[in-house]
Short mmCIF file of C-alpha atoms in Angstrom, two decimals:
data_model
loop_
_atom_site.label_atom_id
_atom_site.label_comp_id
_atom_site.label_asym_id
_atom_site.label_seq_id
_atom_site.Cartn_x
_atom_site.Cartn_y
_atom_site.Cartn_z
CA UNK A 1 47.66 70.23 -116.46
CA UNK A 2 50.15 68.69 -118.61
CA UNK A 3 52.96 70.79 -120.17
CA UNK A 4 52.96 70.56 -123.54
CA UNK A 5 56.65 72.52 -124.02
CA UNK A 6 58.44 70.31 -121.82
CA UNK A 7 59.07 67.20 -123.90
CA UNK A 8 60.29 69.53 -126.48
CA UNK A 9 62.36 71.67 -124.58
CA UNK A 10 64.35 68.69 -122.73
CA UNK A 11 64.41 66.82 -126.21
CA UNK A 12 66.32 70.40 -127.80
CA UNK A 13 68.68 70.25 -124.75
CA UNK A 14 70.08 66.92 -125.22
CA UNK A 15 70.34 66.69 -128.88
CA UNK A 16 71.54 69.74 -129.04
CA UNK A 17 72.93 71.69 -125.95
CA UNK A 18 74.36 74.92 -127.53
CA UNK A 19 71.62 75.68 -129.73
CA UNK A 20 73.48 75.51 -133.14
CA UNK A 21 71.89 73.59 -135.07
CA UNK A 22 68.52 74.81 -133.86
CA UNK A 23 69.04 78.44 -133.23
CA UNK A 24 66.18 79.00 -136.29
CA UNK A 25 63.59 76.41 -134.80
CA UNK A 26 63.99 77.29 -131.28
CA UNK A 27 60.24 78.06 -129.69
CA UNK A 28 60.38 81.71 -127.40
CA UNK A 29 57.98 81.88 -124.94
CA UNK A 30 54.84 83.74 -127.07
CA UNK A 31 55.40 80.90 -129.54
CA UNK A 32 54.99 78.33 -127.07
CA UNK A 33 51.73 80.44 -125.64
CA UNK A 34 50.20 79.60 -129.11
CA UNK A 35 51.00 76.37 -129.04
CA UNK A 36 49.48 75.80 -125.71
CA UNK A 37 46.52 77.82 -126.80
CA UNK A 38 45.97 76.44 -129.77
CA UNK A 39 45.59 72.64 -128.05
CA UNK A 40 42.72 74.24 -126.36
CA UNK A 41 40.43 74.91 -129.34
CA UNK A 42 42.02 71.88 -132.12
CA UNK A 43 41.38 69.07 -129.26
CA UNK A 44 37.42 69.30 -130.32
CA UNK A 45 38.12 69.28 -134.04
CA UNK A 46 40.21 65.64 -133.18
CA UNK A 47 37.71 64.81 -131.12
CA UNK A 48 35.11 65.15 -133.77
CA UNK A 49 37.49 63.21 -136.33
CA UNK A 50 37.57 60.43 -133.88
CA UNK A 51 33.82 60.02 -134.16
CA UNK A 52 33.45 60.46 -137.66
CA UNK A 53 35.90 58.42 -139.57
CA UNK A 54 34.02 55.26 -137.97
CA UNK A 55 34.81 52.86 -140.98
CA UNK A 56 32.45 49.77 -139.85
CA UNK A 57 29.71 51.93 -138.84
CA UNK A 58 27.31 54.64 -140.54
CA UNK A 59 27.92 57.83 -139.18
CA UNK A 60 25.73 60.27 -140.76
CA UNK A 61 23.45 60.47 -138.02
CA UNK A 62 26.64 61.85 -135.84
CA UNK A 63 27.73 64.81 -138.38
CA UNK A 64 24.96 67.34 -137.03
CA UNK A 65 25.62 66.96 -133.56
CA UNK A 66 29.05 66.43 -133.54
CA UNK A 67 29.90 69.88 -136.26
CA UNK A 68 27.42 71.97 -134.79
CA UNK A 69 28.97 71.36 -131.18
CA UNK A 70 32.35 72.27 -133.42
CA UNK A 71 31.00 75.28 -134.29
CA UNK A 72 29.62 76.35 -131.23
CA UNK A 73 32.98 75.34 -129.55
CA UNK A 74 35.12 77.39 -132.13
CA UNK A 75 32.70 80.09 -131.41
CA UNK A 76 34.39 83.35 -129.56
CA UNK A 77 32.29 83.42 -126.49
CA UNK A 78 31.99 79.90 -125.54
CA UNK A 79 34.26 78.69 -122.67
CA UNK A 80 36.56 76.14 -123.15
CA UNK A 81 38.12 73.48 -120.93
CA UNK A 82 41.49 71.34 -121.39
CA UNK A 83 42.10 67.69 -119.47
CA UNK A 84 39.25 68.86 -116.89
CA UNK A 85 40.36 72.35 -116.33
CA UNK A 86 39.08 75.50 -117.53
CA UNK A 87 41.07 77.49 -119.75
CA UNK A 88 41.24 81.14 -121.87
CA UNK A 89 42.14 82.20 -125.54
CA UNK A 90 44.59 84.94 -124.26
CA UNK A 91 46.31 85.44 -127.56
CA UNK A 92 45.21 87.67 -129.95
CA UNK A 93 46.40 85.39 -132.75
CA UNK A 94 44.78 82.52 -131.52
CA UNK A 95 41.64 84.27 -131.15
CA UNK A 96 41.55 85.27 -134.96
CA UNK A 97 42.67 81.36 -136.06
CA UNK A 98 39.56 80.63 -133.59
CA UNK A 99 37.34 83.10 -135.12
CA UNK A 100 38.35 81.65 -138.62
CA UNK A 101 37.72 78.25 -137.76
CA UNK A 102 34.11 79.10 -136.55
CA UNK A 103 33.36 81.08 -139.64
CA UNK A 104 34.60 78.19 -141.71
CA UNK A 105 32.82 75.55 -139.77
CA UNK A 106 29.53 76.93 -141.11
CA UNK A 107 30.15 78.07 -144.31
CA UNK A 108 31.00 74.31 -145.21
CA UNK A 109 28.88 72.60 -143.32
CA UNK A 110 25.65 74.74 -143.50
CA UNK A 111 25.63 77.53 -145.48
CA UNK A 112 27.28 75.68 -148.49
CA UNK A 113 25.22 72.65 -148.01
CA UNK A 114 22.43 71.80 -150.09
CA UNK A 115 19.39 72.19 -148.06
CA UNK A 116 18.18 68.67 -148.97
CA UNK A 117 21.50 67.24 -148.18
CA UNK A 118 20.88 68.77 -144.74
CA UNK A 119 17.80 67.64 -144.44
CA UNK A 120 18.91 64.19 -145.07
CA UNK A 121 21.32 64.68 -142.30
CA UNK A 122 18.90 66.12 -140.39
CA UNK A 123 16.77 62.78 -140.86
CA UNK A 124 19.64 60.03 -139.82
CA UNK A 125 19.84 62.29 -136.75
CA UNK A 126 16.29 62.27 -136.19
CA UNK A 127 15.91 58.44 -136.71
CA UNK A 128 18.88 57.69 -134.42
CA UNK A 129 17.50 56.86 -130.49
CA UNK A 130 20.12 58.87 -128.49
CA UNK A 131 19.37 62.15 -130.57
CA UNK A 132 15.55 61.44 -131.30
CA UNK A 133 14.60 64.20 -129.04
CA UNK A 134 17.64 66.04 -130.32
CA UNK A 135 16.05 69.78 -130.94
CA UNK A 136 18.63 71.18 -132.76
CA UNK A 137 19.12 74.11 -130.81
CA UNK A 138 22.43 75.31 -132.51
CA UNK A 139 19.96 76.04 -135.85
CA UNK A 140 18.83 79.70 -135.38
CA UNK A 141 22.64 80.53 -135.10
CA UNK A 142 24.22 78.17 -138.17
CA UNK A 143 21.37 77.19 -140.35
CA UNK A 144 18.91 79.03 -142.84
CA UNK A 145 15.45 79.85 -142.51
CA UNK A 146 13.48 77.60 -140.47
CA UNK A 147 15.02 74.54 -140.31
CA UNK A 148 14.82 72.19 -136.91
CA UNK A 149 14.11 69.02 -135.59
CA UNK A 150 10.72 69.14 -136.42
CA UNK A 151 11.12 69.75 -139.48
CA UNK A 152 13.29 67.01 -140.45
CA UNK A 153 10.30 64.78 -138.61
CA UNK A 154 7.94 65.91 -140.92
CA UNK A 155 9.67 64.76 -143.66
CA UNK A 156 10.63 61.70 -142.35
CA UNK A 157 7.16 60.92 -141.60
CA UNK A 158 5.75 61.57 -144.96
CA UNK A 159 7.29 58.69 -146.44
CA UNK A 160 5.02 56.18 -143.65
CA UNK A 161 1.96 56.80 -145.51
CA UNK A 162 -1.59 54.29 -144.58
CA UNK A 163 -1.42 52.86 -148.31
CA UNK A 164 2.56 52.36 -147.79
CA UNK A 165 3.46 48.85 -148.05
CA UNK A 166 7.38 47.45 -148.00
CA UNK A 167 8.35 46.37 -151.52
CA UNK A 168 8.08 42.48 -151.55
CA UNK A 169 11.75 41.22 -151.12
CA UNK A 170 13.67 39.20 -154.23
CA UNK A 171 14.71 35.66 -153.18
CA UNK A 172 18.20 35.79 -153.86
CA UNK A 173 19.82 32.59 -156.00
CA UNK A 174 22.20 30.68 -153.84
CA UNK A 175 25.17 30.29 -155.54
CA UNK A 176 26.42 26.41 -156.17
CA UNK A 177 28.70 26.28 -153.49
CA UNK A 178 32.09 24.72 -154.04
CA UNK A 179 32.18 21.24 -152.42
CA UNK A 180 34.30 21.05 -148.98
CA UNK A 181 37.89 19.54 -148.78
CA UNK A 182 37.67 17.14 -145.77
CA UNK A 183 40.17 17.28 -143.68
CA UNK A 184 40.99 14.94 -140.88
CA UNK A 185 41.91 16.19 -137.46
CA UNK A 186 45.20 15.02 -137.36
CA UNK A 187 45.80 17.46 -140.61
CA UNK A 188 43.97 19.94 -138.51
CA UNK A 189 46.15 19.58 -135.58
CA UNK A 190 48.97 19.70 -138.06
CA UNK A 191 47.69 22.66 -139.47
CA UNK A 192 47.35 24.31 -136.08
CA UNK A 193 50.70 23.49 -134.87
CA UNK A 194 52.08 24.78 -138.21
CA UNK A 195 50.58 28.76 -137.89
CA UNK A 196 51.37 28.90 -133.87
CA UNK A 197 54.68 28.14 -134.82
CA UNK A 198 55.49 30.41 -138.26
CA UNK A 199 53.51 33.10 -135.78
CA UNK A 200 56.61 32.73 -132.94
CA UNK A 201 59.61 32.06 -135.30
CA UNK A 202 58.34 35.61 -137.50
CA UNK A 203 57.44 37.29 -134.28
CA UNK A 204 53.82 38.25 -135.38
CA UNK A 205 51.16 38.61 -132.95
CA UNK A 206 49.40 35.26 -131.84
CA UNK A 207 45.77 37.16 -131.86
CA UNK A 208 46.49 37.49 -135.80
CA UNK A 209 45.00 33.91 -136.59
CA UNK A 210 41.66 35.13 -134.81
CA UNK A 211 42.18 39.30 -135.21
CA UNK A 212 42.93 39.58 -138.92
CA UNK A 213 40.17 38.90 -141.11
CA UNK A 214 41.60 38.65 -144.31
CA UNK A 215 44.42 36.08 -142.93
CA UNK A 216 40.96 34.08 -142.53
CA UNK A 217 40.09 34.34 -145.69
CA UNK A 218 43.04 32.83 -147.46
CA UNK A 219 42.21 29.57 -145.26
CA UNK A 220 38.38 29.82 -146.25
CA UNK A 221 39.52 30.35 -149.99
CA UNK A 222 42.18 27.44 -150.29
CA UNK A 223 40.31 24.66 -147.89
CA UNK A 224 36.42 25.75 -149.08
CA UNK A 225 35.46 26.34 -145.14
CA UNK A 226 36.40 23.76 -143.86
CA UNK A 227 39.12 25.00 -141.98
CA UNK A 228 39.26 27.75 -140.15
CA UNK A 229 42.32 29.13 -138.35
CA UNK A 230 42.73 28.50 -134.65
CA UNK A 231 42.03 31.34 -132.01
CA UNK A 232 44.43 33.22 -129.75
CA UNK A 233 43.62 30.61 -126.61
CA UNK A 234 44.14 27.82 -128.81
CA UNK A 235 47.19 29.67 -130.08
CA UNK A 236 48.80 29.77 -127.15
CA UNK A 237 48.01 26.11 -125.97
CA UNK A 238 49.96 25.05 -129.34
CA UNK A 239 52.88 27.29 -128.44
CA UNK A 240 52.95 26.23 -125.61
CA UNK A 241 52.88 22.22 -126.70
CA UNK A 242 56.12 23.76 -129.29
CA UNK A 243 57.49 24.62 -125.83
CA UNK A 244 57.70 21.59 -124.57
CA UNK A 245 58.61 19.62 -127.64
CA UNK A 246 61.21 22.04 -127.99
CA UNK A 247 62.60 20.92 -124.39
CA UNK A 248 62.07 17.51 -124.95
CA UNK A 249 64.68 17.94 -128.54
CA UNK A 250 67.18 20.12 -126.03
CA UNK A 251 67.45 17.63 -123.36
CA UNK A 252 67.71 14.79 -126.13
CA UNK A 253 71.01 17.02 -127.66
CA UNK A 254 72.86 17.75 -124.33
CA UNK A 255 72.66 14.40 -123.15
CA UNK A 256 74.04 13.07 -126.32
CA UNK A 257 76.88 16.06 -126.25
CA UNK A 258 77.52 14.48 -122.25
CA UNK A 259 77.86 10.96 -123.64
CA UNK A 260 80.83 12.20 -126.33
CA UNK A 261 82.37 13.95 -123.06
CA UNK A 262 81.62 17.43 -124.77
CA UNK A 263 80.44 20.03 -121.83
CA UNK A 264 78.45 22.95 -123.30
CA UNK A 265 79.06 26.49 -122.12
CA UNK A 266 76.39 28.92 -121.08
CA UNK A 267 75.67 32.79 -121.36
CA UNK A 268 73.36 34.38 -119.42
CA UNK A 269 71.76 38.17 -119.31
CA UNK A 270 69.01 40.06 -118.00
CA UNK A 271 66.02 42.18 -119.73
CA UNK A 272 63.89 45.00 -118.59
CA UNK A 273 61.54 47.02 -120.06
CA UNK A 274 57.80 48.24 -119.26
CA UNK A 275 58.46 46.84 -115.61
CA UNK A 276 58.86 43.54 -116.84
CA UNK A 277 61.86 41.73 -116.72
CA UNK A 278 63.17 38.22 -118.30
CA UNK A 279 66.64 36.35 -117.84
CA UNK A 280 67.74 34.71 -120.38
CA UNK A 281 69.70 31.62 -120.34
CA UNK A 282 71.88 30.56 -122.91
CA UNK A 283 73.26 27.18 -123.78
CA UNK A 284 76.23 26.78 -126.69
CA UNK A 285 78.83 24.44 -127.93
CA UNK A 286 80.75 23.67 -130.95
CA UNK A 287 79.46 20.83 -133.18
CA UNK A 288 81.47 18.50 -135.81
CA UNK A 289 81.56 21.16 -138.22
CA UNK A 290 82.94 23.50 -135.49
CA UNK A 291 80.14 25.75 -135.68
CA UNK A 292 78.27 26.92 -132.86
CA UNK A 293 75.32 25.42 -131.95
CA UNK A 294 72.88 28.18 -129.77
CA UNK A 295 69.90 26.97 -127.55
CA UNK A 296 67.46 28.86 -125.42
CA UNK A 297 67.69 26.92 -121.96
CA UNK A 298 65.18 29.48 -120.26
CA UNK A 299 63.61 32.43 -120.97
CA UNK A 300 62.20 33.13 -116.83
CA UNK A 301 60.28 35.94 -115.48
CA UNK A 302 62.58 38.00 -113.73
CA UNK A 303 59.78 40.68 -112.44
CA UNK A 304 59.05 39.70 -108.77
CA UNK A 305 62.46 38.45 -107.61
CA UNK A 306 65.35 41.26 -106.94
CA UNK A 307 68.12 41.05 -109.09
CA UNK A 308 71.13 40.00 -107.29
CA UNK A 309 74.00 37.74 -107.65
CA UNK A 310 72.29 35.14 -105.20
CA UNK A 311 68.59 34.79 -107.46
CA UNK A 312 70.98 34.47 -110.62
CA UNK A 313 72.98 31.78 -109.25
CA UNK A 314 69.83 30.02 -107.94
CA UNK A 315 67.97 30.89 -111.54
CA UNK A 316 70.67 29.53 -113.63
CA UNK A 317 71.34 26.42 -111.68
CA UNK A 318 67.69 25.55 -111.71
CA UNK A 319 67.69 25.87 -115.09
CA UNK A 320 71.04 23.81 -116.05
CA UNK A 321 69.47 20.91 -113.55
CA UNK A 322 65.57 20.88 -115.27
CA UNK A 323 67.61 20.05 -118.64
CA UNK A 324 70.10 17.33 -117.35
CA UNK A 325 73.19 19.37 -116.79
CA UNK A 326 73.63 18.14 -113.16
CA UNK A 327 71.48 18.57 -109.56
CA UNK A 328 70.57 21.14 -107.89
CA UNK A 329 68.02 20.89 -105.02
CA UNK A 330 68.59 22.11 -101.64
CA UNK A 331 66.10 20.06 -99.36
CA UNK A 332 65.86 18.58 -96.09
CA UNK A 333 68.92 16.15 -96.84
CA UNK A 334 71.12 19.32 -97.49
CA UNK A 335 72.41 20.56 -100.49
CA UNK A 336 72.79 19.10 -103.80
CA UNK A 337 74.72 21.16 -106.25
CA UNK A 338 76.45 19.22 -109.36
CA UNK A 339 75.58 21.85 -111.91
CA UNK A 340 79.15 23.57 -112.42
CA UNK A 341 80.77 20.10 -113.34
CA UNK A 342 78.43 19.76 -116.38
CA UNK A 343 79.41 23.36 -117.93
CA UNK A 344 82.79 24.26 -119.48
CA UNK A 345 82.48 28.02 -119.64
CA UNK A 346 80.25 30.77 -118.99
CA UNK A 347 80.25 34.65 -120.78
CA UNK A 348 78.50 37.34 -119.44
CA UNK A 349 78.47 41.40 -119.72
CA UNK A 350 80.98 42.78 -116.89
CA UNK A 351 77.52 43.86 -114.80
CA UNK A 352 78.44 42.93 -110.80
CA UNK A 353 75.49 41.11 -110.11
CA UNK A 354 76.15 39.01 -113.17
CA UNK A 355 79.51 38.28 -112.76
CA UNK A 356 79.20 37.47 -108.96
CA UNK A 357 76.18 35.22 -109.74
CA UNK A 358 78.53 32.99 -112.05
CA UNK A 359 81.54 33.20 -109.89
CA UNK A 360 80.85 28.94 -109.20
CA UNK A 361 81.57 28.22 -112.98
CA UNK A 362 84.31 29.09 -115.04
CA UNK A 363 84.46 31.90 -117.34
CA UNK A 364 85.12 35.19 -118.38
CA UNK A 365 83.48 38.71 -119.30
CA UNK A 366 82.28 39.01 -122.70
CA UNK A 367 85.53 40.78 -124.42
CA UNK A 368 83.43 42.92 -126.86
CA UNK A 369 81.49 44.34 -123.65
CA UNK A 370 84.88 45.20 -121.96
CA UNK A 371 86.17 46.76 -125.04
CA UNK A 372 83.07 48.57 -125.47
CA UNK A 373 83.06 49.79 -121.76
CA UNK A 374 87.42 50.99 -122.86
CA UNK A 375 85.92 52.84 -126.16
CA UNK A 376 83.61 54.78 -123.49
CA UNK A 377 86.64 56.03 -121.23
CA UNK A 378 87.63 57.67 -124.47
CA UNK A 379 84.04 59.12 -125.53
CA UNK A 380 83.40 60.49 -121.97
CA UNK A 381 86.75 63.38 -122.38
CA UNK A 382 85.02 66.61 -121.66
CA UNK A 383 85.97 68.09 -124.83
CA UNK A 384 85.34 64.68 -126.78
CA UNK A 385 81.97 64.88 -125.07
CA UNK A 386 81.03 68.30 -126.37
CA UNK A 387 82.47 67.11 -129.60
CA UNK A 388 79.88 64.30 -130.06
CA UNK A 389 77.05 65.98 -128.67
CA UNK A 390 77.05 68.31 -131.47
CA UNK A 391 77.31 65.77 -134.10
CA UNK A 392 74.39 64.26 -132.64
CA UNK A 393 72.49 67.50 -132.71
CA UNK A 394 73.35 67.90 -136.60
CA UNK A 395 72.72 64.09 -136.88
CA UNK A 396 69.09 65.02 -135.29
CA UNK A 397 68.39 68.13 -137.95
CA UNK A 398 69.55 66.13 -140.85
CA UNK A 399 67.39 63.48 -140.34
CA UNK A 400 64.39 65.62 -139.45
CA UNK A 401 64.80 68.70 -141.57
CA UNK A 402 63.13 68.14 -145.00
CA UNK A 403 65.20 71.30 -146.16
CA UNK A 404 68.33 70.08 -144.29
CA UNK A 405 67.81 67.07 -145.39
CA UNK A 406 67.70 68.41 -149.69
CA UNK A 407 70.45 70.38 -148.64
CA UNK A 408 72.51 67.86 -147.70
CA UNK A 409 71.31 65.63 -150.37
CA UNK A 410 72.27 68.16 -153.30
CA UNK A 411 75.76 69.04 -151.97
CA UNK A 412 76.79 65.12 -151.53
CA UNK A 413 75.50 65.04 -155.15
CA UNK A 414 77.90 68.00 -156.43
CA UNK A 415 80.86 66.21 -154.82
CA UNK A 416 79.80 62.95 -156.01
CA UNK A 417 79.46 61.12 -152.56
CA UNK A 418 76.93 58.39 -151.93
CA UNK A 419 73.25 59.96 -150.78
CA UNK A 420 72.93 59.24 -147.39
CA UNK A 421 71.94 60.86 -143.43
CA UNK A 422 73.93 60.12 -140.99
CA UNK A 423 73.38 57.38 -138.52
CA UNK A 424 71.00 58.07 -136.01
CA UNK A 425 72.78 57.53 -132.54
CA UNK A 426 70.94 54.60 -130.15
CA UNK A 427 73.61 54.44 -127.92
CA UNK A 428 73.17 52.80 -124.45
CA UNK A 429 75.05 53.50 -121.36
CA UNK A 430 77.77 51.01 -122.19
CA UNK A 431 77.59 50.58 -126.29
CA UNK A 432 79.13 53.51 -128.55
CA UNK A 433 78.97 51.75 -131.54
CA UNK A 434 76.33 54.35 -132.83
CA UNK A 435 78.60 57.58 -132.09
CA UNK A 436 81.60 55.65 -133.70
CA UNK A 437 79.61 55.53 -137.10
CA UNK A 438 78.53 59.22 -136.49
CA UNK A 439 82.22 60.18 -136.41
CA UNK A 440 82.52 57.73 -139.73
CA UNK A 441 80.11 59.86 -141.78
CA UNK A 442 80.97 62.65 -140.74
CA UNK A 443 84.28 62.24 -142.15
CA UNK A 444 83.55 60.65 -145.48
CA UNK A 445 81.04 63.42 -145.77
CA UNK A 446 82.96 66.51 -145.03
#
């Protein structure tokens, strides 16, 4: 069974090991028994907001069913299970919220109903095929007087009548429709290549063209249906096309920097998250103007090969070789590396594997890394340590506390400082940057 304190507890810990910040919001154990408890009984009243708040679909037929099984779940003597296992109301507290919620449950949805509201509800039910021979047998206990399945049959039925005949249907009007814009399908194509590429250069999903309806409907408005935006296969064949263009532009430029004896440098670094992992491969150089000039030379799936000096030597000199910068190929005949001869200078992060894996070019480690990797010498003193942890734990209430938060707000106002929380800390295992403008705050605010 899943733990539902120990996210919590471990979250506490780190933001705040000493407990003073959160000495007043600390959980003891009978408060965490609630909790639990309480997770036992509220995951039906989700579960019945899940199938109720369907938006595209009608879902009257579902609210007798679904609240009467709420009510006989909330009800004292009905067992209960949680992710498969069976589980007890222990506390006494938990018993009377469950107790309330049962009493509750009918007063709103059957004693205070109207009776022919129920009955309409009663009807959908009735009508729908997976609760036709639905007998409502939670009725003697929640609803009045004789009310049941049959019932609600009966009155359905009465409407179906020998002499009942459907009321003859209106022909609706057509509106005049608006004439289409023709378009040709090169301005289609255009059109196309246009959206694949605004959706990679803003980052938005490339299923929006074919996911988002209203997107559509700007297109249907402006070109009269006769355009319709491309789907998320057709998406991806454009981007895809962009790709290569996009290579075909990049080998163009370096080969033109090689011919004015300009060599461009390169910077290269690996990503990993979700179990996937990318390297990226940089290409840069100063132009006329003396500003740099930054190209993505390869963006390759890093997931199945190990991460070592060798594969990012190997990866990188591919890559410099597919876009002109010299040969690599190791073949039958031997091998063929020219690659370091066409680059003037490589950066990196001061990781081993990255460093050793450029050791053929020349270079250096990225200075702001190294400086970074000095500032955390400082940050990991003991006593500096314990220092920062605790303005991270009062960085953590501020930012969550409404009432911290109003506190805070009202006493920056009465010494006339700037309204503001302190930075929340995303440090990584070699950046500091975050606890550096803690410490800033924290000193302009104390």
């Amino acid at each position: 069974m899943y733990d539902v304190d120990r996210p919590v507890k471990a979250a506490n810990a780190v933001a705040n090991p000493d407990g003073s910040v959160y000495r007043t919001h600390q959980l003891v154990g009978v408060d965490w028994d609630i909790v639990r408890e309480s997770c036992y009984v509220l995951q039906y009243c989700k579960n019945a907001c899940d199938l109720l708040q369907g938006s595209k679909y009608v879902t009257s037929n579902l609210l007798l069913p679904v609240i009467g099984r709420m009510a006989y779940i909330s009800h004292k003597d009905t067992p209960l299970k949680f992710e498969k296992e069976n589980v007890k109301v222990l506390n006494e507290d938990v018993k009377e919220a469950r107790e309330l919620l049962y009493k509750e449950t009918c007063k709103r949805y059957f004693n205070d109903l109207a009776d022919c509201k129920l009955e309409d509800f009663a009807v959908a039910t009735v009508f729908d095929p997976r609760y036709k021979l639905f007998n409502f047998k939670f009725a003697n206990r929640f609803m009045r007087g004789n009310f049941s399945a049959e019932v609600a049959t009966k009155r359905a039925t009465k409407a179906w009548v020998a002499d009942w005949k459907p009321t003859p249907a209106v022909a609706d009007t057509p509106e005049p429709s608006a004439k289409k814009q023709k378009i040709s399908s090169e301005q289609r194509d255009m059109l196309h290549l246009k959206i694949s590429r605004w959706l990679v250069r803003c980052r938005r999903p490339l299923s929006l063209p074919e996911a988002d309806a209203e997107f559509r409907e700007v297109f249907d408005l402006i070109f009269k249906g006769s355009y319709k935006p491309p789907s998320y296969n057709l998406v991806v064949q454009y981007v895809l096309k962009l790709s290569q263009q996009g290579k075909s532009r990049l080998i163009t430029q370096l080969a033109a920097l090689l011919e004015e004896g300009i060599l461009p440098s390169l910077g290269g670094d690996i990503w990993s998250q979700g179990g996937i992992a990318i390297f990226g491969i940089l290409v840069y150089w100063l132009d006329e103007n003396f500003c740099i000039q930054e190209r993505l030379l390869g963006a390759l799936p890093f997931s199945e090969q190990r991460h070592t000096a060798e594969e990012l030597e190997k990866a990188t000199k591919q890559a410099c070789a597919e876009f002109g910068l010299g040969e690599y190929r190791n073949d039958s005949s031997g091998l063929v590396d020219t690659v370091a001869e066409y680059i003037h200078a490589t950066a990196s992060d001061n990781a081993a594997n990255i460093v050793c894996g450029l050791h053929s070019f020349d270079g250096h480690e990225c200075a702001n890394h190294t400086v970074s990797l000095i500032a955390k010498t400082f940050l990991d003193q003991p006593n500096v340590r314990k220092v920062f942890m605790k303005l991270r734990g009062m960085t953590t209430h501020f930012n969550h506390s409404v009432i911290g938060a109003k506190l805070l707000q009202e006493c920056q106002r009465k010494h006339g400082l700037s309204q503001s929380k302190p930075p929340q800390d995303n440090d990584t295992r070699t950046g500091w940057g975050g606890a550096c403008k803690q410490a800033i705050w924290f000193i302009h605010n104390q």
